[in-house]
């Protein structure tokens, strides 16, 4: 009888301890994550940096592989001519073509392309009659591309002049045979508004720290940049192209490549410039799409990780991080709601001591988050572009206080739509609407 009693106490204690450990991990997840990315970026800088990150070899025209610059376009009359003109006049690479997949444009995009074809013989266009989305347009264009390498280039994106030459340096050695694609380092062009400046800090954090950390751990990364990534065409074909029923085709195909053993790579020394949302509404819609896309790839691959953990051991850190991120998002939303309700109840009951205690404890916790996030952002801004963006550190509090809260909200809001997509109930026509475009040059 006594042994049963002792066992029940032990089991109860074990369960309580396990629950407390899980709650502690969830509470500290943002802090632990920030320190993890911080140390990972330092590891990349001092242990993993390859000579291609600092310098690159010039490839003679006779030795240059053919690259197809693919531009999926839908109603891009504002930007398309400027982007194409830039590519042909400024890119420091000889052996390339530009292929525009005009996905059911109803504005002057088609007329502009027809005029530009007369001016640039290496410009080709495909007219897709019905708008079915960026992934569909890219998949159609992929089979018309003459190059063995395809650069995905959005209509509002301009890569640096040496981008193609630098990209090819990641494919030209024997150790690069399994490299499926290389993604570049995004630079925010429209920094005139405070949201643009804040996102400059954010993208330095994502690109400058997280992708470096992912590379330092697995010599790989979780997601390409859809705006500018050079793909090896054969690896695109190996995974059947882009998934057309996913919210973020660039995240999805990066996971698809990893699951077949290919290696997505990050090139911090290759810079491309693009516009970012300048209104809260556009920003929220963008983050909802990103959150849904991240959840979709997690749901797509969860069975593979659970059934074959040894086979996918090199991608396990990617799966664990994604899992914790999704669970923490729900934990954050639930505990925030509970905290607000509890504070209101204590306030109505006149228990001001508990209200004061709750505010103080939350302030202490937020302070630890801000400190950890500050170190992550500081490392990002120092490492990215040789500290050229360090002046934007003043906008770090806006990023940490606002953008960190947007992420769990969008994950929770899009979880059910992501489930519907995976089970075949949430995917619509696949159409896309190009955001408002502004000139990228001379700013």
CSV table of N, CA, C and O in Angstrom, one decimal, residues 72-159:
chain,number,residue,atom,x,y,z
A,72,UNK,N,8.6,36.2,-63.2
A,72,UNK,CA,7.1,36.0,-63.2
A,72,UNK,C,6.5,37.4,-63.0
A,72,UNK,O,6.8,38.1,-62.1
A,73,UNK,N,5.5,37.7,-63.8
A,73,UNK,CA,5.0,39.1,-63.8
A,73,UNK,C,3.4,39.1,-64.0
A,73,UNK,O,2.9,38.4,-64.8
A,74,UNK,N,2.8,39.9,-63.1
A,74,UNK,CA,1.3,40.1,-63.3
A,74,UNK,C,1.0,41.5,-63.0
A,74,UNK,O,1.2,42.0,-61.9
A,75,UNK,N,0.6,42.3,-64.0
A,75,UNK,CA,0.3,43.7,-63.9
A,75,UNK,C,1.5,44.5,-63.4
A,75,UNK,O,1.4,45.1,-62.3
A,76,UNK,N,2.6,44.4,-64.1
A,76,UNK,CA,3.8,45.1,-63.6
A,76,UNK,C,4.2,46.2,-64.5
A,76,UNK,O,5.4,46.5,-64.7
A,77,UNK,N,3.3,47.0,-65.0
A,77,UNK,CA,3.6,48.1,-65.9
A,77,UNK,C,4.5,49.2,-65.3
A,77,UNK,O,5.2,49.8,-66.0
A,78,UNK,N,4.4,49.3,-63.9
A,78,UNK,CA,5.2,50.3,-63.3
A,78,UNK,C,6.7,50.0,-63.2
A,78,UNK,O,7.5,50.9,-63.4
A,79,UNK,N,7.0,48.7,-63.0
A,79,UNK,CA,8.4,48.3,-62.8
A,79,UNK,C,9.1,47.6,-63.9
A,79,UNK,O,10.3,47.6,-63.9
A,80,UNK,N,8.3,46.9,-64.7
A,80,UNK,CA,8.9,45.9,-65.6
A,80,UNK,C,10.0,46.5,-66.5
A,80,UNK,O,11.0,45.9,-66.8
A,81,UNK,N,9.7,47.6,-67.1
A,81,UNK,CA,10.7,48.2,-68.0
A,81,UNK,C,12.0,48.6,-67.3
A,81,UNK,O,13.1,48.4,-67.8
A,82,UNK,N,11.8,49.2,-66.2
A,82,UNK,CA,13.0,49.7,-65.4
A,82,UNK,C,13.8,48.5,-65.0
A,82,UNK,O,15.1,48.5,-65.1
A,83,UNK,N,13.2,47.4,-64.6
A,83,UNK,CA,14.0,46.2,-64.1
A,83,UNK,C,14.7,45.6,-65.3
A,83,UNK,O,15.9,45.2,-65.2
A,84,UNK,N,14.0,45.4,-66.4
A,84,UNK,CA,14.6,44.7,-67.6
A,84,UNK,C,15.8,45.6,-68.1
A,84,UNK,O,16.8,45.1,-68.5
A,85,UNK,N,15.6,46.9,-68.2
A,85,UNK,CA,16.6,47.8,-68.7
A,85,UNK,C,17.8,47.7,-67.8
A,85,UNK,O,19.0,47.7,-68.3
A,86,UNK,N,17.6,47.7,-66.5
A,86,UNK,CA,18.7,47.5,-65.6
A,86,UNK,C,19.5,46.2,-65.8
A,86,UNK,O,20.7,46.2,-65.8
A,87,UNK,N,18.8,45.1,-65.9
A,87,UNK,CA,19.4,43.8,-66.1
A,87,UNK,C,20.3,43.8,-67.3
A,87,UNK,O,21.5,43.3,-67.2
A,88,UNK,N,19.9,44.3,-68.4
A,88,UNK,CA,20.7,44.2,-69.6
A,88,UNK,C,21.8,45.3,-69.7
A,88,UNK,O,22.8,45.0,-70.3
A,89,UNK,N,21.6,46.4,-69.0
A,89,UNK,CA,22.6,47.4,-69.1
A,89,UNK,C,23.6,47.4,-67.9
A,89,UNK,O,24.8,47.9,-68.1
A,90,UNK,N,23.3,46.8,-66.8
A,90,UNK,CA,24.2,46.9,-65.6
A,90,UNK,C,24.8,45.6,-65.2
A,90,UNK,O,25.8,45.6,-64.5
A,91,UNK,N,24.2,44.5,-65.5
A,91,UNK,CA,24.7,43.2,-65.0
A,91,UNK,C,26.1,42.8,-65.6
A,91,UNK,O,26.2,42.9,-66.8
A,92,UNK,N,27.0,42.5,-64.7
A,92,UNK,CA,28.4,42.2,-65.2
A,92,UNK,C,28.4,40.6,-65.4
A,92,UNK,O,29.0,39.9,-64.7
A,93,UNK,N,27.8,40.2,-66.5
A,93,UNK,CA,27.8,38.8,-66.9
A,93,UNK,C,27.3,38.8,-68.3
A,93,UNK,O,26.4,39.5,-68.7
A,94,UNK,N,28.0,38.0,-69.2
A,94,UNK,CA,27.7,38.0,-70.6
A,94,UNK,C,26.6,37.0,-71.0
A,94,UNK,O,25.7,37.3,-71.8
A,95,UNK,N,26.8,35.8,-70.5
A,95,UNK,CA,26.0,34.7,-71.0
A,95,UNK,C,24.7,34.5,-70.2
A,95,UNK,O,24.5,33.6,-69.4
A,96,UNK,N,23.7,35.4,-70.5
A,96,UNK,CA,22.4,35.2,-69.8
A,96,UNK,C,21.3,35.7,-70.7
A,96,UNK,O,21.5,36.4,-71.7
A,97,UNK,N,20.1,35.2,-70.4
A,97,UNK,CA,18.9,35.7,-71.1
A,97,UNK,C,17.9,36.1,-70.0
A,97,UNK,O,18.0,35.7,-68.9
A,98,UNK,N,16.9,36.9,-70.4
A,98,UNK,CA,15.8,37.3,-69.5
A,98,UNK,C,14.5,36.7,-70.1
A,98,UNK,O,14.2,36.9,-71.3
A,99,UNK,N,13.8,35.9,-69.3
A,99,UNK,CA,12.5,35.3,-69.7
A,99,UNK,C,11.4,35.8,-68.7
A,99,UNK,O,11.5,35.5,-67.5
A,100,UNK,N,10.5,36.5,-69.3
A,100,UNK,CA,9.4,37.0,-68.5
A,100,UNK,C,8.1,36.1,-68.7
A,100,UNK,O,7.7,35.9,-69.9
A,101,UNK,N,7.6,35.6,-67.6
A,101,UNK,CA,6.4,34.8,-67.7
A,101,UNK,C,5.2,35.8,-67.3
A,101,UNK,O,5.0,36.0,-66.2
A,102,UNK,N,4.5,36.3,-68.3
A,102,UNK,CA,3.5,37.3,-68.2
A,102,UNK,C,2.2,36.5,-67.8
A,102,UNK,O,1.5,35.9,-68.6
A,103,UNK,N,1.9,36.5,-66.5
A,103,UNK,CA,0.8,35.7,-66.0
A,103,UNK,C,-0.5,36.4,-66.0
A,103,UNK,O,-1.0,37.0,-65.0
A,104,UNK,N,-1.2,36.5,-67.1
A,104,UNK,CA,-2.5,37.0,-67.3
A,104,UNK,C,-2.6,38.5,-67.0
A,104,UNK,O,-3.6,38.9,-66.4
A,105,UNK,N,-1.6,39.3,-67.3
A,105,UNK,CA,-1.6,40.7,-67.0
A,105,UNK,C,-2.8,41.4,-67.8
A,105,UNK,O,-3.0,41.1,-69.0
A,106,UNK,N,-3.4,42.3,-67.2
A,106,UNK,CA,-4.5,43.1,-67.8
A,106,UNK,C,-4.2,44.5,-68.0
A,106,UNK,O,-5.0,45.3,-68.5
A,107,UNK,N,-3.0,45.0,-67.6
A,107,UNK,CA,-2.6,46.3,-67.8
A,107,UNK,C,-1.7,46.4,-69.1
A,107,UNK,O,-1.8,45.6,-70.0
A,108,UNK,N,-0.7,47.3,-69.1
A,108,UNK,CA,0.2,47.5,-70.2
A,108,UNK,C,1.5,46.7,-70.2
A,108,UNK,O,2.4,46.9,-71.0
A,109,UNK,N,1.5,45.7,-69.3
A,109,UNK,CA,2.7,44.9,-69.2
A,109,UNK,C,3.0,44.2,-70.5
A,109,UNK,O,4.2,44.2,-71.0
A,110,UNK,N,2.1,43.6,-71.2
A,110,UNK,CA,2.3,43.0,-72.5
A,110,UNK,C,2.8,43.9,-73.5
A,110,UNK,O,3.7,43.5,-74.3
A,111,UNK,N,2.3,45.1,-73.7
A,111,UNK,CA,2.7,46.0,-74.7
A,111,UNK,C,4.1,46.5,-74.4
A,111,UNK,O,4.9,46.7,-75.3
A,112,UNK,N,4.4,46.7,-73.1
A,112,UNK,CA,5.8,47.1,-72.8
A,112,UNK,C,6.8,46.0,-73.1
A,112,UNK,O,7.9,46.3,-73.7
A,113,UNK,N,6.4,44.8,-72.9
A,113,UNK,CA,7.3,43.7,-73.2
A,113,UNK,C,7.5,43.5,-74.7
A,113,UNK,O,8.6,43.2,-75.1
A,114,UNK,N,6.5,43.7,-75.4
A,114,UNK,CA,6.6,43.6,-76.9
A,114,UNK,C,7.5,44.7,-77.4
A,114,UNK,O,8.4,44.4,-78.3
A,115,UNK,N,7.5,45.9,-76.9
A,115,UNK,CA,8.4,46.9,-77.3
A,115,UNK,C,9.9,46.6,-76.9
A,115,UNK,O,10.8,46.9,-77.7
A,116,UNK,N,10.0,46.1,-75.7
A,116,UNK,CA,11.4,45.8,-75.2
A,116,UNK,C,12.0,44.7,-75.9
A,116,UNK,O,13.3,44.6,-76.0
A,117,UNK,N,11.2,43.7,-76.5
A,117,UNK,CA,11.8,42.6,-77.2
A,117,UNK,C,12.5,43.1,-78.5
A,117,UNK,O,13.5,42.5,-78.9
A,118,UNK,N,12.1,44.2,-79.0
A,118,UNK,CA,12.7,44.7,-80.2
A,118,UNK,C,14.1,45.4,-79.8
A,118,UNK,O,15.0,45.4,-80.7
A,119,UNK,N,14.2,45.8,-78.6
A,119,UNK,CA,15.4,46.5,-78.2
A,119,UNK,C,16.4,45.5,-77.6
A,119,UNK,O,17.6,45.7,-77.8
A,120,UNK,N,15.9,44.4,-77.0
A,120,UNK,CA,16.8,43.5,-76.4
A,120,UNK,C,16.6,42.1,-77.0
A,120,UNK,O,15.6,41.4,-76.6
A,121,UNK,N,17.5,41.6,-77.9
A,121,UNK,CA,17.3,40.3,-78.5
A,121,UNK,C,17.3,39.1,-77.5
A,121,UNK,O,16.7,38.1,-77.8
A,122,UNK,N,17.9,39.3,-76.4
A,122,UNK,CA,18.0,38.2,-75.4
A,122,UNK,C,16.8,38.2,-74.4
A,122,UNK,O,16.8,37.4,-73.5
A,123,UNK,N,15.8,39.0,-74.7
A,123,UNK,CA,14.6,39.0,-73.9
A,123,UNK,C,13.5,38.2,-74.6
A,123,UNK,O,13.2,38.3,-75.8
A,124,UNK,N,13.0,37.2,-73.9
A,124,UNK,CA,11.9,36.4,-74.3
A,124,UNK,C,10.7,36.5,-73.4
A,124,UNK,O,10.9,36.7,-72.2
A,125,UNK,N,9.6,36.3,-73.9
A,125,UNK,CA,8.4,36.4,-73.0
A,125,UNK,C,7.4,35.2,-73.3
A,125,UNK,O,7.4,34.6,-74.4
A,126,UNK,N,6.7,34.8,-72.3
A,126,UNK,CA,5.7,33.8,-72.4
A,126,UNK,C,4.4,34.4,-71.9
A,126,UNK,O,4.3,35.1,-70.8
A,127,UNK,N,3.3,34.3,-72.7
A,127,UNK,CA,2.1,34.9,-72.3
A,127,UNK,C,1.2,33.7,-71.8
A,127,UNK,O,0.8,32.8,-72.5
A,128,UNK,N,0.9,33.8,-70.5
A,128,UNK,CA,-0.1,32.9,-69.8
A,128,UNK,C,-1.4,33.6,-69.8
A,128,UNK,O,-1.6,34.6,-69.2
A,129,UNK,N,-2.4,33.0,-70.4
A,129,UNK,CA,-3.7,33.7,-70.6
A,129,UNK,C,-4.4,33.9,-69.3
A,129,UNK,O,-5.0,35.0,-69.1
A,130,UNK,N,-4.4,32.9,-68.4
A,130,UNK,CA,-5.2,33.0,-67.1
A,130,UNK,C,-4.2,33.2,-66.0
A,130,UNK,O,-3.3,32.4,-65.8
A,131,UNK,N,-4.5,34.1,-65.1
A,131,UNK,CA,-3.7,34.4,-63.9
A,131,UNK,C,-3.8,33.2,-63.0
A,131,UNK,O,-4.9,33.0,-62.4
A,132,UNK,N,-2.7,32.4,-62.7
A,132,UNK,CA,-2.8,31.3,-61.8
A,132,UNK,C,-1.8,31.3,-60.7
A,132,UNK,O,-1.6,30.4,-60.0
A,133,UNK,N,-1.1,32.4,-60.6
A,133,UNK,CA,-0.1,32.6,-59.5
A,133,UNK,C,1.3,32.5,-59.9
A,133,UNK,O,1.7,32.0,-61.0
A,134,UNK,N,2.2,33.0,-59.0
A,134,UNK,CA,3.6,33.1,-59.3
A,134,UNK,C,4.3,31.7,-59.5
A,134,UNK,O,5.1,31.5,-60.4
A,135,UNK,N,3.9,30.7,-58.6
A,135,UNK,CA,4.5,29.4,-58.7
A,135,UNK,C,4.1,28.7,-60.1
A,135,UNK,O,5.0,28.1,-60.7
A,136,UNK,N,2.9,28.9,-60.5
A,136,UNK,CA,2.4,28.3,-61.8
A,136,UNK,C,3.2,29.0,-62.9
A,136,UNK,O,3.7,28.3,-63.8
A,137,UNK,N,3.3,30.3,-62.9
A,137,UNK,CA,4.1,31.0,-63.9
A,137,UNK,C,5.5,30.6,-64.0
A,137,UNK,O,6.1,30.4,-65.1
A,138,UNK,N,6.1,30.4,-62.8
A,138,UNK,CA,7.5,30.0,-62.8
A,138,UNK,C,7.7,28.5,-63.3
A,138,UNK,O,8.6,28.2,-64.1
A,139,UNK,N,6.8,27.7,-63.0
A,139,UNK,CA,6.8,26.3,-63.5
A,139,UNK,C,6.7,26.2,-65.0
A,139,UNK,O,7.3,25.4,-65.6
A,140,UNK,N,5.8,27.0,-65.5
A,140,UNK,CA,5.6,27.1,-67.0
A,140,UNK,C,6.9,27.6,-67.6
A,140,UNK,O,7.4,27.0,-68.6
A,141,UNK,N,7.4,28.7,-67.1
A,141,UNK,CA,8.6,29.3,-67.6
A,141,UNK,C,9.8,28.4,-67.5
A,141,UNK,O,10.8,28.4,-68.4
A,142,UNK,N,9.9,27.6,-66.5
A,142,UNK,CA,11.0,26.7,-66.3
A,142,UNK,C,11.3,25.8,-67.4
A,142,UNK,O,12.5,25.5,-67.8
A,143,UNK,N,10.3,25.3,-68.1
A,143,UNK,CA,10.5,24.4,-69.2
A,143,UNK,C,10.8,25.2,-70.6
A,143,UNK,O,11.1,24.5,-71.6
A,144,UNK,N,10.7,26.5,-70.5
A,144,UNK,CA,11.1,27.3,-71.7
A,144,UNK,C,12.5,27.9,-71.5
A,144,UNK,O,13.1,28.5,-72.4
A,145,UNK,N,13.0,27.8,-70.3
A,145,UNK,CA,14.3,28.4,-70.0
A,145,UNK,C,15.4,27.6,-70.7
A,145,UNK,O,15.5,26.4,-70.6
A,146,UNK,N,16.3,28.3,-71.3
A,146,UNK,CA,17.4,27.7,-72.0
A,146,UNK,C,18.6,27.4,-71.1
A,146,UNK,O,19.4,26.6,-71.4
A,147,UNK,N,18.7,28.2,-70.0
A,147,UNK,CA,19.9,28.1,-69.1
A,147,UNK,C,19.8,26.9,-68.2
A,147,UNK,O,18.7,26.4,-67.8
A,148,UNK,N,20.9,26.3,-67.8
A,148,UNK,CA,21.0,25.3,-66.8
A,148,UNK,C,20.8,25.8,-65.4
A,148,UNK,O,20.7,25.0,-64.5
A,149,UNK,N,20.9,27.1,-65.3
A,149,UNK,CA,20.7,27.8,-64.0
A,149,UNK,C,19.6,28.8,-64.2
A,149,UNK,O,19.6,29.5,-65.3
A,150,UNK,N,18.7,29.0,-63.3
A,150,UNK,CA,17.6,29.9,-63.4
A,150,UNK,C,17.6,30.9,-62.2
A,150,UNK,O,17.5,30.4,-61.0
A,151,UNK,N,17.7,32.1,-62.5
A,151,UNK,CA,17.6,33.1,-61.4
A,151,UNK,C,16.1,33.6,-61.3
A,151,UNK,O,15.6,34.2,-62.2
A,152,UNK,N,15.5,33.3,-60.1
A,152,UNK,CA,14.2,33.9,-59.8
A,152,UNK,C,14.4,35.3,-59.4
A,152,UNK,O,15.0,35.6,-58.4
A,153,UNK,N,13.8,36.2,-60.2
A,153,UNK,CA,13.9,37.7,-60.0
A,153,UNK,C,12.6,38.3,-60.1
A,153,UNK,O,12.0,38.4,-61.1
A,154,UNK,N,12.1,38.9,-58.9
A,154,UNK,CA,10.8,39.5,-58.9
A,154,UNK,C,10.9,40.8,-59.8
A,154,UNK,O,12.0,41.4,-60.0
A,155,UNK,N,9.7,41.3,-60.2
A,155,UNK,CA,9.7,42.5,-61.1
A,155,UNK,C,10.1,43.7,-60.3
A,155,UNK,O,10.4,44.7,-61.0
A,156,UNK,N,10.1,43.7,-59.0
A,156,UNK,CA,10.5,44.9,-58.2
A,156,UNK,C,11.8,44.7,-57.6
A,156,UNK,O,12.2,45.4,-56.6
A,157,UNK,N,12.6,43.8,-58.2
A,157,UNK,CA,13.9,43.5,-57.6
A,157,UNK,C,15.1,43.8,-58.6
A,157,UNK,O,15.0,43.4,-59.7
A,158,UNK,N,16.1,44.4,-58.1
A,158,UNK,CA,17.3,44.6,-58.9
A,158,UNK,C,18.5,44.1,-58.1
A,158,UNK,O,18.8,44.5,-57.0
A,159,UNK,N,19.2,43.1,-58.7
A,159,UNK,CA,20.4,42.5,-58.0
A,159,UNK,C,21.6,43.5,-58.3
A,159,UNK,O,21.6,44.2,-59.3
